[in-house]
PDB file of C-alpha atoms in Angstrom:
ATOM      1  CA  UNK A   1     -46.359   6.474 109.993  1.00 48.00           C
ATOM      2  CA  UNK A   2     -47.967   3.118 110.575  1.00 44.00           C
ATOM      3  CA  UNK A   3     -49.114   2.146 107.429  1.00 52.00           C
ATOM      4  CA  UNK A   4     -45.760   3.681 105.797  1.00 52.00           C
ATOM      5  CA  UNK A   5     -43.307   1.160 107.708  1.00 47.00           C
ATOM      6  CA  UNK A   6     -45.643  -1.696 107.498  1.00 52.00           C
ATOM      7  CA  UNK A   7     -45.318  -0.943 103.833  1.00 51.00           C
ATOM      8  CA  UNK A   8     -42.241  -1.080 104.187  1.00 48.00           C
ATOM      9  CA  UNK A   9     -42.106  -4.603 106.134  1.00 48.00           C
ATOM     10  CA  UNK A  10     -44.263  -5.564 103.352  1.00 46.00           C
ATOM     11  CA  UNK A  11     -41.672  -4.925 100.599  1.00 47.00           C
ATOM     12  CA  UNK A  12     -38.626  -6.241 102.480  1.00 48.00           C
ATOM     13  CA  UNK A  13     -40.460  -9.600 103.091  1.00 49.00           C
ATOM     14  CA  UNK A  14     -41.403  -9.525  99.200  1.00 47.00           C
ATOM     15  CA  UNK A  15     -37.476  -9.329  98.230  1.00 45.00           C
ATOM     16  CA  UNK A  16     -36.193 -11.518 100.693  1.00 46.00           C
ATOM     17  CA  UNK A  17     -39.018 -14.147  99.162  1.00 50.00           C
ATOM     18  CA  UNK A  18     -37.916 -13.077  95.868  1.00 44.00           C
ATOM     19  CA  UNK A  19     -33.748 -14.050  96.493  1.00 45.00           C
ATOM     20  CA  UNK A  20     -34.389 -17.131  97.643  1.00 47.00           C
ATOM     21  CA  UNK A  21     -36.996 -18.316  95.197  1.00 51.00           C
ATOM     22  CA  UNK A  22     -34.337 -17.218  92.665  1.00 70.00           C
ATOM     23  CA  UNK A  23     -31.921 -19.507  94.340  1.00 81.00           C
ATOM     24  CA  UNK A  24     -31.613 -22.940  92.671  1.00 95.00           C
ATOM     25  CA  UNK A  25     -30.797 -25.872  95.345  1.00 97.00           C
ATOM     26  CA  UNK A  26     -27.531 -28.011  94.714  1.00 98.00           C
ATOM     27  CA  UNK A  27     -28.180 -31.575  96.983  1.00 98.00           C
ATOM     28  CA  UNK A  28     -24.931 -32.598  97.949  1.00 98.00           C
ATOM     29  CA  UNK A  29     -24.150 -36.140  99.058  1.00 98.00           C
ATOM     30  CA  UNK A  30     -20.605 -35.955 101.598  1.00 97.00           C
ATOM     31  CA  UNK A  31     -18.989 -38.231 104.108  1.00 93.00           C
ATOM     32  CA  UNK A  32     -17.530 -37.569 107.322  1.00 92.00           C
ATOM     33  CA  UNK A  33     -13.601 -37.087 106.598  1.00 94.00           C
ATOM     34  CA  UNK A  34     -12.470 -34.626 108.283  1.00 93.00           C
ATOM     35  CA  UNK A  35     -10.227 -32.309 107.859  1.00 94.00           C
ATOM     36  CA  UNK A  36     -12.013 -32.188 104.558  1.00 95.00           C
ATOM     37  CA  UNK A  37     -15.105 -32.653 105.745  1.00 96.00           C
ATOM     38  CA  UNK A  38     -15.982 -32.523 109.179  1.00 95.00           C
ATOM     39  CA  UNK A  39     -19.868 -32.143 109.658  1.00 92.00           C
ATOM     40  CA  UNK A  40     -20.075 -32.394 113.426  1.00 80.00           C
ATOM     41  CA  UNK A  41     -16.846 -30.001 113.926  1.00 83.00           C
ATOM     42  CA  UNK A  42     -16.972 -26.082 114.431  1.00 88.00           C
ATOM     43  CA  UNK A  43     -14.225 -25.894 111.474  1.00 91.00           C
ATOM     44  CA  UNK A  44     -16.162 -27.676 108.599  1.00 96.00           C
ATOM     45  CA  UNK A  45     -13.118 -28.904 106.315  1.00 96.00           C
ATOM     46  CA  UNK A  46     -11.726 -27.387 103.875  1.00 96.00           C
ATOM     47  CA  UNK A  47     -13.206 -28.806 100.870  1.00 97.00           C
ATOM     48  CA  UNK A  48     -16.514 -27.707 102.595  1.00 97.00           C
ATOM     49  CA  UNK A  49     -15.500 -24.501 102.652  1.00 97.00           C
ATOM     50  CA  UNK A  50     -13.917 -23.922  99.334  1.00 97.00           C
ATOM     51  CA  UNK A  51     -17.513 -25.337  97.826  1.00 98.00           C
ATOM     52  CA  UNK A  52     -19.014 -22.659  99.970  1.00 97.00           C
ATOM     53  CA  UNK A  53     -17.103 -20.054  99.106  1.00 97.00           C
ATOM     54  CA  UNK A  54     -16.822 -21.060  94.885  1.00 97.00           C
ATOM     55  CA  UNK A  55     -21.127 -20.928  95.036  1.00 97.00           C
ATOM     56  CA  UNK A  56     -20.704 -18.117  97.860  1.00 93.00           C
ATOM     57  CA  UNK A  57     -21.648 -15.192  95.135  1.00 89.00           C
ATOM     58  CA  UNK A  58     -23.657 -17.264  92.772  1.00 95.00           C
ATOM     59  CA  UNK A  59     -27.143 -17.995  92.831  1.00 95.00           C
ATOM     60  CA  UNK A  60     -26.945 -21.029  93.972  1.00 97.00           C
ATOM     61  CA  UNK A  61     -27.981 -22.959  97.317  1.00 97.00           C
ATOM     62  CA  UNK A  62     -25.922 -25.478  99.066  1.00 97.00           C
ATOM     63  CA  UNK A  63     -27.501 -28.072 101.013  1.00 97.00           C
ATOM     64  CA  UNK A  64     -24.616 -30.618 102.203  1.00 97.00           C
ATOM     65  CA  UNK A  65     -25.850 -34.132 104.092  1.00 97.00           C
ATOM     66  CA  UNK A  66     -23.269 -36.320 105.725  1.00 96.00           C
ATOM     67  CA  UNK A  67     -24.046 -40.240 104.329  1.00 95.00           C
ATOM     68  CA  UNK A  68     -21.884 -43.600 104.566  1.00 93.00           C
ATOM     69  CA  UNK A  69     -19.336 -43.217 101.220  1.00 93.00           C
ATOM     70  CA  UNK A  70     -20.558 -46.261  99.531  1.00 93.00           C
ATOM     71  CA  UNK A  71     -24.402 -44.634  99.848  1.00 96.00           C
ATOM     72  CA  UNK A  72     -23.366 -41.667  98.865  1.00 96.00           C
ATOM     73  CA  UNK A  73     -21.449 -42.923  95.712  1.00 96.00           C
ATOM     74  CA  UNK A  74     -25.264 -44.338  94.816  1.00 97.00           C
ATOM     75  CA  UNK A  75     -27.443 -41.965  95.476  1.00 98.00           C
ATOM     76  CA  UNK A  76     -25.308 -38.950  93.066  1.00 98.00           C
ATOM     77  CA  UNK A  77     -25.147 -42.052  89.891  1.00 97.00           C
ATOM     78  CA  UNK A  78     -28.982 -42.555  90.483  1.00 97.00           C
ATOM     79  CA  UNK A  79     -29.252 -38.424  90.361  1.00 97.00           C
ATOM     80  CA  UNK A  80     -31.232 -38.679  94.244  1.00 98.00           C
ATOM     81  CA  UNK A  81     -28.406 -35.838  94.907  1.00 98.00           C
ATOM     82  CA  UNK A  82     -26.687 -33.635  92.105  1.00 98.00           C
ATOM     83  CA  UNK A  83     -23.069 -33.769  93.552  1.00 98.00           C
ATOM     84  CA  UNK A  84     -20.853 -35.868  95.692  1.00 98.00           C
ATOM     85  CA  UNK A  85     -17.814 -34.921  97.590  1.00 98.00           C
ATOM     86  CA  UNK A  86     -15.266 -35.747  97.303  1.00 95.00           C
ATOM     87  CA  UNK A  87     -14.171 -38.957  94.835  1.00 95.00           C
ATOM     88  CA  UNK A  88     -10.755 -39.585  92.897  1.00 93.00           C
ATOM     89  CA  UNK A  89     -11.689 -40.125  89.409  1.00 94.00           C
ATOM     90  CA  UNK A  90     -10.751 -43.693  90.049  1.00 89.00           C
ATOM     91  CA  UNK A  91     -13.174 -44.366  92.376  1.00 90.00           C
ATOM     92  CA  UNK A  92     -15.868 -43.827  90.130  1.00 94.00           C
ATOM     93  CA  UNK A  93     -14.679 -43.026  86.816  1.00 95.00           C
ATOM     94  CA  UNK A  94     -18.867 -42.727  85.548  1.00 97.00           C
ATOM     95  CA  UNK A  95     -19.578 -39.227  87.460  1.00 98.00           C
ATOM     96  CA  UNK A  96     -19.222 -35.737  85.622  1.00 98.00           C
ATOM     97  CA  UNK A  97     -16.141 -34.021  86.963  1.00 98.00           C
ATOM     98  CA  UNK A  98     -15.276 -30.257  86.659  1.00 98.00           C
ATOM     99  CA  UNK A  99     -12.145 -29.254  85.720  1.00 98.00           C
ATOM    100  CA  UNK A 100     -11.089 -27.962  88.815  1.00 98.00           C
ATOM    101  CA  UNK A 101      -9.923 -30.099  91.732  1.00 98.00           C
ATOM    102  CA  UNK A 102     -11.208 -29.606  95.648  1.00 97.00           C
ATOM    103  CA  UNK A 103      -7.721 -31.591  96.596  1.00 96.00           C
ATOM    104  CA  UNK A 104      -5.047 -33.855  96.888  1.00 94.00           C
ATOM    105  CA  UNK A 105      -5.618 -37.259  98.742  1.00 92.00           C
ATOM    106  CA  UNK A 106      -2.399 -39.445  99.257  1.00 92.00           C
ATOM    107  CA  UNK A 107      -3.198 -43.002 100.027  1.00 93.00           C
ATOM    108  CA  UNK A 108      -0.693 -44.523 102.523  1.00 95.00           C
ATOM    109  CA  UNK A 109      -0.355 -47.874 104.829  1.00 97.00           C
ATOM    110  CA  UNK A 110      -1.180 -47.414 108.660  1.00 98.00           C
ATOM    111  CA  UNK A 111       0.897 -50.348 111.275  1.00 98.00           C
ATOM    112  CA  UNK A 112       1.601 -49.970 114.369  1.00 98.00           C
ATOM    113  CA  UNK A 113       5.094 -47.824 115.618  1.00 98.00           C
ATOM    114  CA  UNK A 114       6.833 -51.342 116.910  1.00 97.00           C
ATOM    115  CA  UNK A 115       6.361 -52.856 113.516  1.00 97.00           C
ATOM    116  CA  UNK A 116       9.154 -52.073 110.889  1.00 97.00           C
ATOM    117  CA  UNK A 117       7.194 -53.279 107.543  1.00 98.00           C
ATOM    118  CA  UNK A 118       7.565 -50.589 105.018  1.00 98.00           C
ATOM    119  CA  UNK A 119       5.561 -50.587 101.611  1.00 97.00           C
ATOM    120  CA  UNK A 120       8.365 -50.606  98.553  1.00 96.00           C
ATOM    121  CA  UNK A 121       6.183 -51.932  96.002  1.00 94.00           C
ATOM    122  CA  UNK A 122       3.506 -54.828  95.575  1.00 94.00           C
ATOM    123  CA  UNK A 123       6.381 -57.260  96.056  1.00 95.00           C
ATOM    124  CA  UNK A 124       6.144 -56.342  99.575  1.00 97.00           C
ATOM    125  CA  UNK A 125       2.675 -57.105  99.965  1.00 97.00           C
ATOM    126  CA  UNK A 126       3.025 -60.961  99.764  1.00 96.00           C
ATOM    127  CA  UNK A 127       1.667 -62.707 102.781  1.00 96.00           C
ATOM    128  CA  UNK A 128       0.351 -59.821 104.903  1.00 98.00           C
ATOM    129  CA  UNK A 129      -3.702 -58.621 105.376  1.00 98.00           C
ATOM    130  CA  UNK A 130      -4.615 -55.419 105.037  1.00 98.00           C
ATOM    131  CA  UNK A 131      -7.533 -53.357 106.078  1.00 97.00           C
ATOM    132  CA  UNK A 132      -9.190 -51.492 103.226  1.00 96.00           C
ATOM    133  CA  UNK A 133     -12.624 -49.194 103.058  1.00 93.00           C
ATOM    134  CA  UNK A 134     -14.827 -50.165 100.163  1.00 90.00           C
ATOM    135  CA  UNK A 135     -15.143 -48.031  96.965  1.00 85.00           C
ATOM    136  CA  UNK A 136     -12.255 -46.236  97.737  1.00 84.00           C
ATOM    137  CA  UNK A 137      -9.320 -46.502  94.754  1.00 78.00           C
ATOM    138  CA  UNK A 138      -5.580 -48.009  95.639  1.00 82.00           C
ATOM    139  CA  UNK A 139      -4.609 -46.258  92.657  1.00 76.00           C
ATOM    140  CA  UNK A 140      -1.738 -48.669  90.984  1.00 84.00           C
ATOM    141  CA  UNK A 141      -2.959 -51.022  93.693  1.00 91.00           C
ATOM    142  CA  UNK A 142      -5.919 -51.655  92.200  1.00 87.00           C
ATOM    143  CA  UNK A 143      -4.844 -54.979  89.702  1.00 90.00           C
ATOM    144  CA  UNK A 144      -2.687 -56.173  92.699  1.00 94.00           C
ATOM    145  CA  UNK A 145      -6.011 -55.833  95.089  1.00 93.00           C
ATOM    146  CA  UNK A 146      -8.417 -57.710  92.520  1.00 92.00           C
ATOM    147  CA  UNK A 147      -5.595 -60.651  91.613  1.00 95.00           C
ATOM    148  CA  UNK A 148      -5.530 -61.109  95.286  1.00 96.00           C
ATOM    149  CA  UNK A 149      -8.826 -60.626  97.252  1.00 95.00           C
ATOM    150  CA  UNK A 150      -7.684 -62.699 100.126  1.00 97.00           C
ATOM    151  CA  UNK A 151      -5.327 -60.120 101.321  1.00 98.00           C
ATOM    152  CA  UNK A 152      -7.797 -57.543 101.731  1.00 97.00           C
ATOM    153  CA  UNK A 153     -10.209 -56.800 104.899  1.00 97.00           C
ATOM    154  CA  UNK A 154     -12.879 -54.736 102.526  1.00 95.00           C
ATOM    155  CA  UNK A 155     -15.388 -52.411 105.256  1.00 94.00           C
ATOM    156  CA  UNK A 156     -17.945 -49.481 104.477  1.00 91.00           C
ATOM    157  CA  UNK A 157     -16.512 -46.188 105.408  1.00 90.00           C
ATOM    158  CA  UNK A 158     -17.689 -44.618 108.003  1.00 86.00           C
ATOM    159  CA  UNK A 159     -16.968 -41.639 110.874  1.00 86.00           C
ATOM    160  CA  UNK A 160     -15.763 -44.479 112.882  1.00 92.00           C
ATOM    161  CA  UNK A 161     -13.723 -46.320 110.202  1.00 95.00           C
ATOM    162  CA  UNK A 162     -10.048 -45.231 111.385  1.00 96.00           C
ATOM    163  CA  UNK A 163     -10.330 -45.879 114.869  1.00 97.00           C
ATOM    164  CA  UNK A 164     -12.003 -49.501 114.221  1.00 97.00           C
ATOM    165  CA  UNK A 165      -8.464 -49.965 111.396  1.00 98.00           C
ATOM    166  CA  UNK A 166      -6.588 -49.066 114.605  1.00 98.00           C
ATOM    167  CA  UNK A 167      -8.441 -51.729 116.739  1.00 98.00           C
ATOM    168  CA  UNK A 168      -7.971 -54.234 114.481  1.00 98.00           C
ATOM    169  CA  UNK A 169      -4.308 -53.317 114.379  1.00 98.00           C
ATOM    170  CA  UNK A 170      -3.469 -53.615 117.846  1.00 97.00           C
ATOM    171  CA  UNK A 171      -5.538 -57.299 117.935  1.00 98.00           C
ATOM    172  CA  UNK A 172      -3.192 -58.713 115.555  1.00 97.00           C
ATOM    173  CA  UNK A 173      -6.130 -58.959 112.809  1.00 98.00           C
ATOM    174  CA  UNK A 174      -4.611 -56.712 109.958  1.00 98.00           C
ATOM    175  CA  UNK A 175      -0.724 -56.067 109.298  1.00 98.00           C
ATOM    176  CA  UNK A 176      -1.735 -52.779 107.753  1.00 98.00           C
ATOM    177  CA  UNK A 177      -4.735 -50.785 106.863  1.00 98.00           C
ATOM    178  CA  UNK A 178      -4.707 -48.147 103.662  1.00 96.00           C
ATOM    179  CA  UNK A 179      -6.514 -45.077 103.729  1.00 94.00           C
ATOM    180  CA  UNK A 180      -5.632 -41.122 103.372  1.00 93.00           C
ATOM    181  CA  UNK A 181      -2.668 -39.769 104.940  1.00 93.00           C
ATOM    182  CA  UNK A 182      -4.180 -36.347 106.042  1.00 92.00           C
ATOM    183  CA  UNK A 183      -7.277 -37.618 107.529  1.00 93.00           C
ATOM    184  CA  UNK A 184      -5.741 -41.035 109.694  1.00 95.00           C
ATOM    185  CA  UNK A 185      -3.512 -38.728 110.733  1.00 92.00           C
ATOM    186  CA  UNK A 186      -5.819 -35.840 112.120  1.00 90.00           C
ATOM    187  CA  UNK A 187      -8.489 -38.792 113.669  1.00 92.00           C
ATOM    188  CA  UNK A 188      -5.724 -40.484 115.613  1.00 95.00           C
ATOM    189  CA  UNK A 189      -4.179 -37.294 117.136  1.00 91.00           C
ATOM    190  CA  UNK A 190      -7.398 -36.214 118.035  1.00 89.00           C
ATOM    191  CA  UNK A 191      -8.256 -39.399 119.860  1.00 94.00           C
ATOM    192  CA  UNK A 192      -4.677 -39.414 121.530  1.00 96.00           C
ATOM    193  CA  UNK A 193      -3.246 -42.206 119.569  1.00 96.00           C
ATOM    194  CA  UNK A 194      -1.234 -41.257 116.849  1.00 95.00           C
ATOM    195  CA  UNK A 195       2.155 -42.434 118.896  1.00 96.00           C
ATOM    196  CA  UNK A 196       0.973 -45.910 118.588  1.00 97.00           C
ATOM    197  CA  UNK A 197       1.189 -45.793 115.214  1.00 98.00           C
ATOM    198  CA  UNK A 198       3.085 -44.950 111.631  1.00 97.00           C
ATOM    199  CA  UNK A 199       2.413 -44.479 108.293  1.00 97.00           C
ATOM    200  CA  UNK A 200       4.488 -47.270 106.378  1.00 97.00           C
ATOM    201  CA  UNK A 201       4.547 -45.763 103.020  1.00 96.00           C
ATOM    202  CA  UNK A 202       1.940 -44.063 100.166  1.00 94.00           C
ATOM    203  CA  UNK A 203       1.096 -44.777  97.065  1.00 90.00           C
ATOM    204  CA  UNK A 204       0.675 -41.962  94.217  1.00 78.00           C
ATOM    205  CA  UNK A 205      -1.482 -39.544  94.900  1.00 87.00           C
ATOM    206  CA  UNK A 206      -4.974 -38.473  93.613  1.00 91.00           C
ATOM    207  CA  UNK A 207      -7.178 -35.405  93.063  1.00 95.00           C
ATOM    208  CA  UNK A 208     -10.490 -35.225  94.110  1.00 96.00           C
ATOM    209  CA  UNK A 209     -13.691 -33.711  93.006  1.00 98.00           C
ATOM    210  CA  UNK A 210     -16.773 -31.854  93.620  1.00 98.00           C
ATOM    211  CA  UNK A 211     -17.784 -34.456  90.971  1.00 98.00           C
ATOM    212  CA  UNK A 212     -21.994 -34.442  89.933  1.00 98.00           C
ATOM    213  CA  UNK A 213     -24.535 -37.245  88.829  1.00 98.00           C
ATOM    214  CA  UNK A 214     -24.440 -38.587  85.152  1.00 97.00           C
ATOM    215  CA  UNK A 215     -28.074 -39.072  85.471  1.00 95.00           C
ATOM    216  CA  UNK A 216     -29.103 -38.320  81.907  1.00 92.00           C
ATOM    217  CA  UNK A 217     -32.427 -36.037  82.148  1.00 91.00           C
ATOM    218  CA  UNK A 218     -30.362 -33.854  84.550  1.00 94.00           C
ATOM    219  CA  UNK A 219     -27.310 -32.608  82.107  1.00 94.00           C
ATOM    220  CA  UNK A 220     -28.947 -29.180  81.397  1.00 95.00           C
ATOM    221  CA  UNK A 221     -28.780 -28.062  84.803  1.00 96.00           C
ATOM    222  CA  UNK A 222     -25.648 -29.930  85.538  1.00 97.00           C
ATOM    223  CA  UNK A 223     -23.375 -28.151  83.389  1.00 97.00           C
ATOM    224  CA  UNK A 224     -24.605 -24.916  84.747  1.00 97.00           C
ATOM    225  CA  UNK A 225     -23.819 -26.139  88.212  1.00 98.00           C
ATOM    226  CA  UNK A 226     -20.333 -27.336  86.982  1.00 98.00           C
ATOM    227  CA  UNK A 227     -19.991 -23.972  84.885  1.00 98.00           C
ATOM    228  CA  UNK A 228     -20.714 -21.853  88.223  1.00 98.00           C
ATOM    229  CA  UNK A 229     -18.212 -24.363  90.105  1.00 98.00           C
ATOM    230  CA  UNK A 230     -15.110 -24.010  87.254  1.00 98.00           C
ATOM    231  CA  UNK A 231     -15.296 -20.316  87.051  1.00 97.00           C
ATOM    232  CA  UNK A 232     -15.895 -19.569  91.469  1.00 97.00           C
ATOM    233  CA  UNK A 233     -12.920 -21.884  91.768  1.00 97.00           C
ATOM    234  CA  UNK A 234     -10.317 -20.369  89.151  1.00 97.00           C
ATOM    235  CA  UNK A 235     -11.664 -17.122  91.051  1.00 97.00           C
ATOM    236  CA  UNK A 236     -10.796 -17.917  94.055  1.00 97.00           C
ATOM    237  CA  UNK A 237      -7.147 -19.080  92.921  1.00 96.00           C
ATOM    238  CA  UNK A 238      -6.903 -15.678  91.460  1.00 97.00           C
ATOM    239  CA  UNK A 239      -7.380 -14.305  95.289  1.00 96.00           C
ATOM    240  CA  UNK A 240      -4.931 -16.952  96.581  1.00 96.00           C
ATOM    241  CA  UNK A 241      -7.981 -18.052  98.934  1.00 96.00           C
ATOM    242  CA  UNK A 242      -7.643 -22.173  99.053  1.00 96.00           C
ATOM    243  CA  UNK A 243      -3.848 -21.790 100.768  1.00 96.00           C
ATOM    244  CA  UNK A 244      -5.340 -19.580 103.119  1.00 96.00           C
ATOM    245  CA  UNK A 245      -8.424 -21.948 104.264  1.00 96.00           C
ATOM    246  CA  UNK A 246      -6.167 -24.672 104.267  1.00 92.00           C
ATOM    247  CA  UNK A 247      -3.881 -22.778 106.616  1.00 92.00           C
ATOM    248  CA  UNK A 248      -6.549 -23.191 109.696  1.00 89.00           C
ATOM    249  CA  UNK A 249      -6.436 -27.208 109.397  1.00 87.00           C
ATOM    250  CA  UNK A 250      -2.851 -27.155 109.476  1.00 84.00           C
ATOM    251  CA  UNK A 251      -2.599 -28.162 105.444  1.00 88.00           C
ATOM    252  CA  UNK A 252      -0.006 -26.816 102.621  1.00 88.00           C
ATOM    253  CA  UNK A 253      -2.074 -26.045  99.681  1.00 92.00           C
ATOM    254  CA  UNK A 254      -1.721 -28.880  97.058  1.00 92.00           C
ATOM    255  CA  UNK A 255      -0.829 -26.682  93.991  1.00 87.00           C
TER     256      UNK A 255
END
């Protein structure tokens, strides 16, 4: 009787090896941005978990590391990591992008409640600083932002990079700072300061990507992984899923 379940042991180990030496790794470069991404939070995002669930019944492996955005813009275009999450196409326009999106980000102006600027247009910009995170697209910002570098406060995102916005705000250093609506939103209420402050106005908004490394002698395996990522995602439409895991951070489904 022995022998017969150590046999069976034997064989259970075997296929278990088996599985996961059939499972291909995808090295995926993220930022902390919660509610998209929220690496240190019980709830992981939402973009975190529709990637999880799109490769959930593939073969494939996830293995997600939280880096500063502008690092891990460079390590997915050197191919150190296969995929990055989560860029606009405008913010780096050289990556290979699926044809399914992970989301909507809507880039808006942050001031404080007692001022009563509004954004209507660049006109509106003249004479004001703003605080803006680097590599990030303005959208139809972006000629306005490189004919006039003087009126932009350019720092490295970061998990802290709200909260410092909202310090520079309240010291009279910035008239504004620009970043995503959903996310300055949901790190202010959760650090009990969102009365202080208002959104002023958005520009358009932008979809972003599960979007993978150009790197040349990686393409083969690349448009598998994109291939696996198209067809888990239109699935997953199919079974109304994203609406639902958006539901839990308080989001309407972008579609």
């Amino acid at each position: 009787m022995k022998g017969h379940f150590g046999h069976l042991v034997f064989i259970f180990l075997f296929s278990a090896q088996a599985v996961a030496e059939e499972q291909e790794v995808i090295e995926i470069a993220a930022i902390d941005w919660c509610p998209q991404l929220c690496p240190a939070h019980t709830n992981p995002g939402y973009i975190t978990e529709l990637v999880e669930q799109i490769y959930g019944s593939t073969n494939y492996h996830l293995n997600i590391k939280t880096y500063p955005w502008s690092r891990a813009l460079s390590m997915v275009r050197k191919g150190e990591v296969d995929a990055v999450l989560s860029p606009a196409r405008a913010e780096a326009p050289d990556l290979m992008y699926p044809h399914y999106e992970v989301g909507v980000q809507r880039m808006c102006f942050f001031t404080l409640a007692s001022n009563s600027w509004e954004y209507d247009g660049v006109s509106s910009l003249a004479g004001l600083q703003f605080g803006v995170a680097s590599d990030t697209s303005l959208e139809e910002l972006n000629d306005y932002t490189a004919l006039n570098p003087q009126q932009f406060q350019f720092q490295p995102y970061h998990e802290r990079y709200i909260l410092q916005q909202a310090e520079k705000l309240k010291k009279g250093r910035i008239d504004a700072f620009l970043f995503t609506y959903n996310s300055t939103r949901y790190t202010l209420q959760q650090a009990d300061q969102w009365s202080g402050f208002r959104s002023a106005g958005c520009v358009s908004n932008a979809k972003v990507y599960m979007a993978f490394t150009p790197s040349e002698g990686l393409q083969a395996k690349i448009r598998q992984m994109m291939d696996a990522f198209d067809q888990g995602m239109k699935q997953l439409e199919r079974e109304a899923k994203p609406p639902l895991i958006m539901q839990r951070y308080g989001l309407e489904y972008w579609k």
